[in-house]
């Protein structure tokens, strides 16, 4: 892993419209360019004359992105660095209903919808299995915290 994989990276994932939003005939106001990491927000009203706002991130994942693609490009390098002796943190931030839980936890079935956490644990124990031996010992520690209304909760 090179130095570029050892620094803080900011990644954005945009969820698709939910059924209520579709029923209300709402439209996406976010354009994402996964090649450049660019995000453009358009005014919510067609009558608005407000110019679009553009932002740049290390990576972006549009509404049709797959859980595995997100994991491989963001979390997998962190897990690999942990096995090289570095600490690793994955931090999900956003308003209620923006898709943090789906991104981090996903659902168990079908497997392709599993989120970062179950994929990371599977990855960690696969690495332990492949690198372990009779004289090698591993200690795995994990934290799962939530901060809501400025109060921290230990979710484990």
mmCIF file of N, CA, C and O in Angstrom, residues 12-98:
data_model
loop_
_atom_site.group_PDB
_atom_site.id
_atom_site.type_symbol
_atom_site.label_atom_id
_atom_site.label_comp_id
_atom_site.label_asym_id
_atom_site.label_seq_id
_atom_site.Cartn_x
_atom_site.Cartn_y
_atom_site.Cartn_z
ATOM 1 N N UNK A 12 -18.329 10.029 -0.948
ATOM 2 C CA UNK A 12 -19.764 10.308 -0.871
ATOM 3 C C UNK A 12 -20.529 9.234 -1.628
ATOM 4 O O UNK A 12 -20.143 8.855 -2.732
ATOM 5 N N UNK A 13 -21.602 8.778 -0.995
ATOM 6 C CA UNK A 13 -22.518 7.858 -1.666
ATOM 7 C C UNK A 13 -23.895 8.490 -1.662
ATOM 8 O O UNK A 13 -24.366 8.961 -0.634
ATOM 9 N N UNK A 14 -24.532 8.498 -2.789
ATOM 10 C CA UNK A 14 -25.874 9.063 -2.916
ATOM 11 C C UNK A 14 -26.864 7.914 -3.071
ATOM 12 O O UNK A 14 -26.701 7.071 -3.942
ATOM 13 N N UNK A 15 -27.857 7.893 -2.229
ATOM 14 C CA UNK A 15 -28.852 6.823 -2.307
ATOM 15 C C UNK A 15 -29.867 7.133 -3.405
ATOM 16 O O UNK A 15 -30.081 8.285 -3.765
ATOM 17 N N UNK A 16 -30.520 6.104 -3.907
ATOM 18 C CA UNK A 16 -31.586 6.347 -4.893
ATOM 19 C C UNK A 16 -32.825 6.934 -4.211
ATOM 20 O O UNK A 16 -32.956 6.886 -2.991
ATOM 21 N N UNK A 17 -33.713 7.464 -4.999
ATOM 22 C CA UNK A 17 -34.978 7.937 -4.462
ATOM 23 C C UNK A 17 -35.746 6.756 -3.864
ATOM 24 O O UNK A 17 -35.762 5.670 -4.437
ATOM 25 N N UNK A 18 -36.383 6.979 -2.728
ATOM 26 C CA UNK A 18 -37.182 5.905 -2.133
ATOM 27 C C UNK A 18 -38.587 5.923 -2.731
ATOM 28 O O UNK A 18 -38.933 6.792 -3.538
ATOM 29 N N UNK A 19 -39.402 4.961 -2.338
ATOM 30 C CA UNK A 19 -40.732 4.822 -2.949
ATOM 31 C C UNK A 19 -41.615 6.042 -2.689
ATOM 32 O O UNK A 19 -42.382 6.452 -3.574
ATOM 33 N N UNK A 20 -41.528 6.632 -1.496
ATOM 34 C CA UNK A 20 -42.314 7.838 -1.214
ATOM 35 C C UNK A 20 -41.898 8.995 -2.114
ATOM 36 O O UNK A 20 -42.742 9.725 -2.632
ATOM 37 N N UNK A 21 -40.597 9.143 -2.288
ATOM 38 C CA UNK A 21 -40.097 10.233 -3.142
ATOM 39 C C UNK A 21 -40.516 10.027 -4.594
ATOM 40 O O UNK A 21 -40.883 10.979 -5.281
ATOM 41 N N UNK A 22 -40.473 8.781 -5.049
ATOM 42 C CA UNK A 22 -40.918 8.488 -6.422
ATOM 43 C C UNK A 22 -42.414 8.755 -6.574
ATOM 44 O O UNK A 22 -42.846 9.342 -7.561
ATOM 45 N N UNK A 23 -43.187 8.334 -5.592
ATOM 46 C CA UNK A 23 -44.637 8.540 -5.637
ATOM 47 C C UNK A 23 -44.968 10.039 -5.663
ATOM 48 O O UNK A 23 -45.893 10.472 -6.326
ATOM 49 N N UNK A 24 -44.176 10.838 -4.950
ATOM 50 C CA UNK A 24 -44.377 12.293 -4.927
ATOM 51 C C UNK A 24 -43.802 12.981 -6.160
ATOM 52 O O UNK A 24 -43.817 14.200 -6.243
ATOM 53 N N UNK A 25 -43.264 12.171 -7.082
ATOM 54 C CA UNK A 25 -42.677 12.659 -8.339
ATOM 55 C C UNK A 25 -41.509 13.627 -8.105
ATOM 56 O O UNK A 25 -41.305 14.572 -8.848
ATOM 57 N N UNK A 26 -40.738 13.332 -7.074
ATOM 58 C CA UNK A 26 -39.534 14.124 -6.820
ATOM 59 C C UNK A 26 -38.459 13.706 -7.810
ATOM 60 O O UNK A 26 -38.490 12.615 -8.364
ATOM 61 N N UNK A 27 -37.526 14.590 -8.016
ATOM 62 C CA UNK A 27 -36.444 14.326 -8.969
ATOM 63 C C UNK A 27 -35.107 14.394 -8.261
ATOM 64 O O UNK A 27 -34.944 15.111 -7.275
ATOM 65 N N UNK A 28 -34.148 13.665 -8.793
ATOM 66 C CA UNK A 28 -32.779 13.743 -8.275
ATOM 67 C C UNK A 28 -32.224 15.128 -8.582
ATOM 68 O O UNK A 28 -32.384 15.629 -9.695
ATOM 69 N N UNK A 29 -31.569 15.728 -7.601
ATOM 70 C CA UNK A 29 -30.945 17.036 -7.825
ATOM 71 C C UNK A 29 -29.425 16.933 -7.707
ATOM 72 O O UNK A 29 -28.729 17.927 -7.671
ATOM 73 N N UNK A 30 -28.947 15.692 -7.661
ATOM 74 C CA UNK A 30 -27.515 15.441 -7.499
ATOM 75 C C UNK A 30 -26.989 14.733 -8.736
ATOM 76 O O UNK A 30 -27.532 13.723 -9.163
ATOM 77 N N UNK A 31 -25.932 15.277 -9.310
ATOM 78 C CA UNK A 31 -25.204 14.604 -10.387
ATOM 79 C C UNK A 31 -23.844 14.215 -9.841
ATOM 80 O O UNK A 31 -23.179 15.018 -9.176
ATOM 81 N N UNK A 32 -23.428 12.980 -10.127
ATOM 82 C CA UNK A 32 -22.146 12.493 -9.619
ATOM 83 C C UNK A 32 -21.296 12.012 -10.777
ATOM 84 O O UNK A 32 -21.777 11.296 -11.648
ATOM 85 N N UNK A 33 -20.037 12.415 -10.769
ATOM 86 C CA UNK A 33 -19.074 11.965 -11.763
ATOM 87 C C UNK A 33 -18.054 11.091 -11.053
ATOM 88 O O UNK A 33 -17.143 11.599 -10.387
ATOM 89 N N UNK A 34 -18.218 9.769 -11.166
ATOM 90 C CA UNK A 34 -17.343 8.856 -10.430
ATOM 91 C C UNK A 34 -15.908 8.921 -10.920
ATOM 92 O O UNK A 34 -14.982 8.599 -10.184
ATOM 93 N N UNK A 35 -15.685 9.359 -12.143
ATOM 94 C CA UNK A 35 -14.314 9.421 -12.668
ATOM 95 C C UNK A 35 -13.515 10.565 -12.042
ATOM 96 O O UNK A 35 -12.320 10.429 -11.823
ATOM 97 N N UNK A 36 -14.172 11.684 -11.760
ATOM 98 C CA UNK A 36 -13.465 12.844 -11.201
ATOM 99 C C UNK A 36 -13.725 13.044 -9.719
ATOM 100 O O UNK A 36 -13.056 13.854 -9.085
ATOM 101 N N UNK A 37 -14.707 12.333 -9.151
ATOM 102 C CA UNK A 37 -15.079 12.550 -7.757
ATOM 103 C C UNK A 37 -15.909 13.802 -7.576
ATOM 104 O O UNK A 37 -16.004 14.330 -6.474
ATOM 105 N N UNK A 38 -16.524 14.264 -8.646
ATOM 106 C CA UNK A 38 -17.301 15.497 -8.587
ATOM 107 C C UNK A 38 -18.763 15.262 -8.278
ATOM 108 O O UNK A 38 -19.361 14.277 -8.703
ATOM 109 N N UNK A 39 -19.324 16.187 -7.500
ATOM 110 C CA UNK A 39 -20.742 16.177 -7.177
ATOM 111 C C UNK A 39 -21.296 17.557 -7.500
ATOM 112 O O UNK A 39 -20.720 18.565 -7.102
ATOM 113 N N UNK A 40 -22.407 17.596 -8.229
ATOM 114 C CA UNK A 40 -23.067 18.857 -8.550
ATOM 115 C C UNK A 40 -24.489 18.810 -8.015
ATOM 116 O O UNK A 40 -25.227 17.863 -8.287
ATOM 117 N N UNK A 41 -24.844 19.809 -7.222
ATOM 118 C CA UNK A 41 -26.189 19.925 -6.681
ATOM 119 C C UNK A 41 -26.933 20.994 -7.461
ATOM 120 O O UNK A 41 -26.458 22.126 -7.588
ATOM 121 N N UNK A 42 -28.094 20.629 -7.972
ATOM 122 C CA UNK A 42 -28.929 21.558 -8.723
ATOM 123 C C UNK A 42 -30.055 22.050 -7.826
ATOM 124 O O UNK A 42 -30.465 21.367 -6.895
ATOM 125 N N UNK A 43 -30.565 23.231 -8.127
ATOM 126 C CA UNK A 43 -31.686 23.769 -7.352
ATOM 127 C C UNK A 43 -32.851 22.802 -7.406
ATOM 128 O O UNK A 43 -33.069 22.122 -8.409
ATOM 129 N N UNK A 44 -33.615 22.719 -6.319
ATOM 130 C CA UNK A 44 -34.719 21.780 -6.238
ATOM 131 C C UNK A 44 -35.913 22.133 -7.098
ATOM 132 O O UNK A 44 -36.764 21.304 -7.342
ATOM 133 N N UNK A 45 -35.962 23.330 -7.605
ATOM 134 C CA UNK A 45 -37.106 23.758 -8.402
ATOM 135 C C UNK A 45 -36.648 24.138 -9.799
ATOM 136 O O UNK A 45 -35.626 24.811 -9.976
ATOM 137 N N UNK A 46 -37.388 23.708 -10.793
ATOM 138 C CA UNK A 46 -37.036 24.067 -12.170
ATOM 139 C C UNK A 46 -37.134 25.575 -12.391
ATOM 140 O O UNK A 46 -36.479 26.120 -13.251
ATOM 141 N N UNK A 47 -37.964 26.240 -11.606
ATOM 142 C CA UNK A 47 -38.136 27.683 -11.739
ATOM 143 C C UNK A 47 -36.986 28.460 -11.097
ATOM 144 O O UNK A 47 -36.845 29.660 -11.327
ATOM 145 N N UNK A 48 -36.158 27.787 -10.313
ATOM 146 C CA UNK A 48 -35.070 28.464 -9.608
ATOM 147 C C UNK A 48 -33.993 28.931 -10.581
ATOM 148 O O UNK A 48 -33.670 28.260 -11.553
ATOM 149 N N UNK A 49 -33.446 30.068 -10.295
ATOM 150 C CA UNK A 49 -32.341 30.597 -11.100
ATOM 151 C C UNK A 49 -31.011 30.434 -10.370
ATOM 152 O O UNK A 49 -29.996 30.923 -10.841
ATOM 153 N N UNK A 50 -31.036 29.756 -9.221
ATOM 154 C CA UNK A 50 -29.800 29.535 -8.471
ATOM 155 C C UNK A 50 -28.847 28.676 -9.288
ATOM 156 O O UNK A 50 -29.254 27.653 -9.855
ATOM 157 N N UNK A 51 -27.581 29.073 -9.341
ATOM 158 C CA UNK A 51 -26.612 28.252 -10.086
ATOM 159 C C UNK A 51 -26.328 26.949 -9.334
ATOM 160 O O UNK A 51 -26.472 26.882 -8.112
ATOM 161 N N UNK A 52 -25.928 25.913 -10.057
ATOM 162 C CA UNK A 52 -25.577 24.654 -9.383
ATOM 163 C C UNK A 52 -24.352 24.851 -8.495
ATOM 164 O O UNK A 52 -23.528 25.731 -8.735
ATOM 165 N N UNK A 53 -24.253 24.012 -7.476
ATOM 166 C CA UNK A 53 -23.099 24.033 -6.566
ATOM 167 C C UNK A 53 -22.296 22.764 -6.821
ATOM 168 O O UNK A 53 -22.856 21.678 -6.891
ATOM 169 N N UNK A 54 -20.994 22.917 -6.951
ATOM 170 C CA UNK A 54 -20.123 21.772 -7.244
ATOM 171 C C UNK A 54 -19.158 21.518 -6.108
ATOM 172 O O UNK A 54 -18.671 22.459 -5.462
ATOM 173 N N UNK A 55 -18.877 20.246 -5.875
ATOM 174 C CA UNK A 55 -17.983 19.822 -4.815
ATOM 175 C C UNK A 55 -17.084 18.712 -5.358
ATOM 176 O O UNK A 55 -17.465 17.987 -6.258
ATOM 177 N N UNK A 56 -15.904 18.571 -4.754
ATOM 178 C CA UNK A 56 -14.968 17.524 -5.169
ATOM 179 C C UNK A 56 -14.645 16.633 -3.972
ATOM 180 O O UNK A 56 -14.444 17.120 -2.854
ATOM 181 N N UNK A 57 -14.617 15.332 -4.218
ATOM 182 C CA UNK A 57 -14.329 14.343 -3.181
ATOM 183 C C UNK A 57 -13.288 13.359 -3.716
ATOM 184 O O UNK A 57 -12.998 13.335 -4.908
ATOM 185 N N UNK A 58 -12.756 12.546 -2.820
ATOM 186 C CA UNK A 58 -11.789 11.532 -3.247
ATOM 187 C C UNK A 58 -12.451 10.468 -4.113
ATOM 188 O O UNK A 58 -11.821 9.913 -5.008
ATOM 189 N N UNK A 59 -13.715 10.185 -3.833
ATOM 190 C CA UNK A 59 -14.480 9.233 -4.648
ATOM 191 C C UNK A 59 -15.958 9.485 -4.411
ATOM 192 O O UNK A 59 -16.353 9.967 -3.350
ATOM 193 N N UNK A 60 -16.747 9.172 -5.413
ATOM 194 C CA UNK A 60 -18.198 9.277 -5.286
ATOM 195 C C UNK A 60 -18.834 7.986 -5.798
ATOM 196 O O UNK A 60 -18.302 7.331 -6.692
ATOM 197 N N UNK A 61 -19.961 7.658 -5.191
ATOM 198 C CA UNK A 61 -20.697 6.461 -5.574
ATOM 199 C C UNK A 61 -22.145 6.859 -5.827
ATOM 200 O O UNK A 61 -22.860 7.209 -4.895
ATOM 201 N N UNK A 62 -22.562 6.826 -7.084
ATOM 202 C CA UNK A 62 -23.922 7.245 -7.439
ATOM 203 C C UNK A 62 -24.974 6.256 -6.949
ATOM 204 O O UNK A 62 -24.641 5.170 -6.451
ATOM 205 N N UNK A 63 -26.255 6.613 -7.082
ATOM 206 C CA UNK A 63 -27.333 5.760 -6.557
ATOM 207 C C UNK A 63 -27.318 4.321 -7.056
ATOM 208 O O UNK A 63 -27.774 3.429 -6.346
ATOM 209 N N UNK A 64 -26.794 4.065 -8.226
ATOM 210 C CA UNK A 64 -26.783 2.694 -8.748
ATOM 211 C C UNK A 64 -25.511 1.929 -8.385
ATOM 212 O O UNK A 64 -25.276 0.839 -8.888
ATOM 213 N N UNK A 65 -24.699 2.472 -7.488
ATOM 214 C CA UNK A 65 -23.452 1.798 -7.121
ATOM 215 C C UNK A 65 -23.741 0.533 -6.319
ATOM 216 O O UNK A 65 -24.748 0.421 -5.627
ATOM 217 N N UNK A 66 -22.836 -0.432 -6.438
ATOM 218 C CA UNK A 66 -22.985 -1.726 -5.767
ATOM 219 C C UNK A 66 -22.208 -1.734 -4.452
ATOM 220 O O UNK A 66 -21.167 -1.080 -4.341
ATOM 221 N N UNK A 67 -22.713 -2.475 -3.480
ATOM 222 C CA UNK A 67 -22.052 -2.578 -2.183
ATOM 223 C C UNK A 67 -20.603 -3.065 -2.325
ATOM 224 O O UNK A 67 -19.707 -2.555 -1.669
ATOM 225 N N UNK A 68 -20.378 -4.059 -3.190
ATOM 226 C CA UNK A 68 -19.040 -4.610 -3.332
ATOM 227 C C UNK A 68 -18.069 -3.590 -3.932
ATOM 228 O O UNK A 68 -16.916 -3.504 -3.511
ATOM 229 N N UNK A 69 -18.523 -2.811 -4.901
ATOM 230 C CA UNK A 69 -17.655 -1.782 -5.488
ATOM 231 C C UNK A 69 -17.244 -0.768 -4.426
ATOM 232 O O UNK A 69 -16.075 -0.387 -4.332
ATOM 233 N N UNK A 70 -18.202 -0.333 -3.632
ATOM 234 C CA UNK A 70 -17.906 0.618 -2.571
ATOM 235 C C UNK A 70 -16.907 0.019 -1.594
ATOM 236 O O UNK A 70 -15.926 0.658 -1.222
ATOM 237 N N UNK A 71 -17.133 -1.229 -1.190
ATOM 238 C CA UNK A 71 -16.232 -1.880 -0.240
ATOM 239 C C UNK A 71 -14.820 -1.996 -0.814
ATOM 240 O O UNK A 71 -13.840 -1.638 -0.156
ATOM 241 N N UNK A 72 -14.704 -2.520 -2.017
ATOM 242 C CA UNK A 72 -13.388 -2.755 -2.612
ATOM 243 C C UNK A 72 -12.592 -1.461 -2.782
ATOM 244 O O UNK A 72 -11.376 -1.451 -2.614
ATOM 245 N N UNK A 73 -13.266 -0.379 -3.105
ATOM 246 C CA UNK A 73 -12.561 0.873 -3.368
ATOM 247 C C UNK A 73 -12.317 1.716 -2.120
ATOM 248 O O UNK A 73 -11.458 2.597 -2.151
ATOM 249 N N UNK A 74 -13.074 1.465 -1.049
ATOM 250 C CA UNK A 74 -12.917 2.320 0.129
ATOM 251 C C UNK A 74 -12.429 1.560 1.358
ATOM 252 O O UNK A 74 -11.429 1.931 1.961
ATOM 253 N N UNK A 75 -13.136 0.515 1.754
ATOM 254 C CA UNK A 75 -12.826 -0.161 3.009
ATOM 255 C C UNK A 75 -11.732 -1.216 2.884
ATOM 256 O O UNK A 75 -10.918 -1.370 3.801
ATOM 257 N N UNK A 76 -11.709 -1.948 1.781
ATOM 258 C CA UNK A 76 -10.704 -3.014 1.627
ATOM 259 C C UNK A 76 -9.275 -2.504 1.803
ATOM 260 O O UNK A 76 -8.477 -3.154 2.498
ATOM 261 N N UNK A 77 -8.905 -1.349 1.221
ATOM 262 C CA UNK A 77 -7.541 -0.855 1.458
ATOM 263 C C UNK A 77 -7.260 -0.544 2.928
ATOM 264 O O UNK A 77 -6.132 -0.722 3.395
ATOM 265 N N UNK A 78 -8.276 -0.110 3.663
ATOM 266 C CA UNK A 78 -8.097 0.154 5.092
ATOM 267 C C UNK A 78 -7.810 -1.150 5.825
ATOM 268 O O UNK A 78 -6.906 -1.223 6.662
ATOM 269 N N UNK A 79 -8.574 -2.203 5.513
ATOM 270 C CA UNK A 79 -8.356 -3.509 6.143
ATOM 271 C C UNK A 79 -6.949 -4.019 5.827
ATOM 272 O O UNK A 79 -6.247 -4.528 6.702
ATOM 273 N N UNK A 80 -6.525 -3.878 4.585
ATOM 274 C CA UNK A 80 -5.175 -4.309 4.204
ATOM 275 C C UNK A 80 -4.123 -3.542 5.002
ATOM 276 O O UNK A 80 -3.132 -4.124 5.454
ATOM 277 N N UNK A 81 -4.310 -2.231 5.200
ATOM 278 C CA UNK A 81 -3.363 -1.425 5.971
ATOM 279 C C UNK A 81 -3.351 -1.818 7.440
ATOM 280 O O UNK A 81 -2.308 -1.751 8.097
ATOM 281 N N UNK A 82 -4.497 -2.232 7.983
ATOM 282 C CA UNK A 82 -4.549 -2.688 9.366
ATOM 283 C C UNK A 82 -3.622 -3.893 9.541
ATOM 284 O O UNK A 82 -2.909 -4.008 10.540
ATOM 285 N N UNK A 83 -3.558 -4.757 8.546
ATOM 286 C CA UNK A 83 -2.681 -5.919 8.625
ATOM 287 C C UNK A 83 -1.209 -5.562 8.436
ATOM 288 O O UNK A 83 -0.336 -6.393 8.645
ATOM 289 N N UNK A 84 -0.955 -4.333 8.059
ATOM 290 C CA UNK A 84 0.428 -3.838 7.978
ATOM 291 C C UNK A 84 0.787 -3.059 9.242
ATOM 292 O O UNK A 84 1.859 -2.469 9.328
ATOM 293 N N UNK A 85 -0.137 -2.981 10.201
ATOM 294 C CA UNK A 85 0.156 -2.352 11.484
ATOM 295 C C UNK A 85 -0.446 -0.978 11.686
ATOM 296 O O UNK A 85 -0.210 -0.353 12.722
ATOM 297 N N UNK A 86 -1.205 -0.487 10.748
ATOM 298 C CA UNK A 86 -1.836 0.828 10.886
ATOM 299 C C UNK A 86 -3.204 0.691 11.537
ATOM 300 O O UNK A 86 -3.846 -0.346 11.438
ATOM 301 N N UNK A 87 -3.658 1.754 12.197
ATOM 302 C CA UNK A 87 -5.031 1.792 12.689
ATOM 303 C C UNK A 87 -5.947 2.132 11.522
ATOM 304 O O UNK A 87 -5.536 2.806 10.581
ATOM 305 N N UNK A 88 -7.180 1.679 11.597
ATOM 306 C CA UNK A 88 -8.129 1.965 10.527
ATOM 307 C C UNK A 88 -9.460 2.417 11.086
ATOM 308 O O UNK A 88 -9.935 1.883 12.091
ATOM 309 N N UNK A 89 -10.054 3.399 10.443
ATOM 310 C CA UNK A 89 -11.366 3.911 10.858
ATOM 311 C C UNK A 89 -12.222 4.161 9.632
ATOM 312 O O UNK A 89 -11.742 4.715 8.639
ATOM 313 N N UNK A 90 -13.470 3.770 9.718
ATOM 314 C CA UNK A 90 -14.449 4.093 8.679
ATOM 315 C C UNK A 90 -15.554 4.856 9.387
ATOM 316 O O UNK A 90 -16.127 4.377 10.371
ATOM 317 N N UNK A 91 -15.840 6.045 8.898
ATOM 318 C CA UNK A 91 -16.762 6.958 9.558
ATOM 319 C C UNK A 91 -17.880 7.301 8.590
ATOM 320 O O UNK A 91 -17.620 7.802 7.498
ATOM 321 N N UNK A 92 -19.109 6.987 8.956
ATOM 322 C CA UNK A 92 -20.267 7.301 8.104
ATOM 323 C C UNK A 92 -21.003 8.481 8.728
ATOM 324 O O UNK A 92 -21.325 8.467 9.915
ATOM 325 N N UNK A 93 -21.266 9.490 7.922
ATOM 326 C CA UNK A 93 -21.893 10.707 8.421
ATOM 327 C C UNK A 93 -23.013 11.126 7.487
ATOM 328 O O UNK A 93 -22.875 11.023 6.269
ATOM 329 N N UNK A 94 -24.093 11.602 8.032
ATOM 330 C CA UNK A 94 -25.175 12.118 7.210
ATOM 331 C C UNK A 94 -26.467 12.229 7.983
ATOM 332 O O UNK A 94 -26.592 11.729 9.108
ATOM 333 N N UNK A 95 -27.428 12.889 7.370
ATOM 334 C CA UNK A 95 -28.732 13.060 7.989
ATOM 335 C C UNK A 95 -29.455 11.717 8.102
ATOM 336 O O UNK A 95 -29.139 10.761 7.392
ATOM 337 N N UNK A 96 -30.465 11.680 8.958
ATOM 338 C CA UNK A 96 -31.322 10.506 9.080
ATOM 339 C C UNK A 96 -31.950 10.202 7.719
ATOM 340 O O UNK A 96 -32.426 11.095 7.038
ATOM 341 N N UNK A 97 -31.911 8.943 7.333
ATOM 342 C CA UNK A 97 -32.541 8.519 6.092
ATOM 343 C C UNK A 97 -31.685 8.649 4.852
ATOM 344 O O UNK A 97 -32.178 8.488 3.739
ATOM 345 N N UNK A 98 -30.388 8.904 5.015
ATOM 346 C CA UNK A 98 -29.541 9.093 3.834
ATOM 347 C C UNK A 98 -28.820 7.835 3.379
ATOM 348 O O UNK A 98 -28.121 7.875 2.368
#
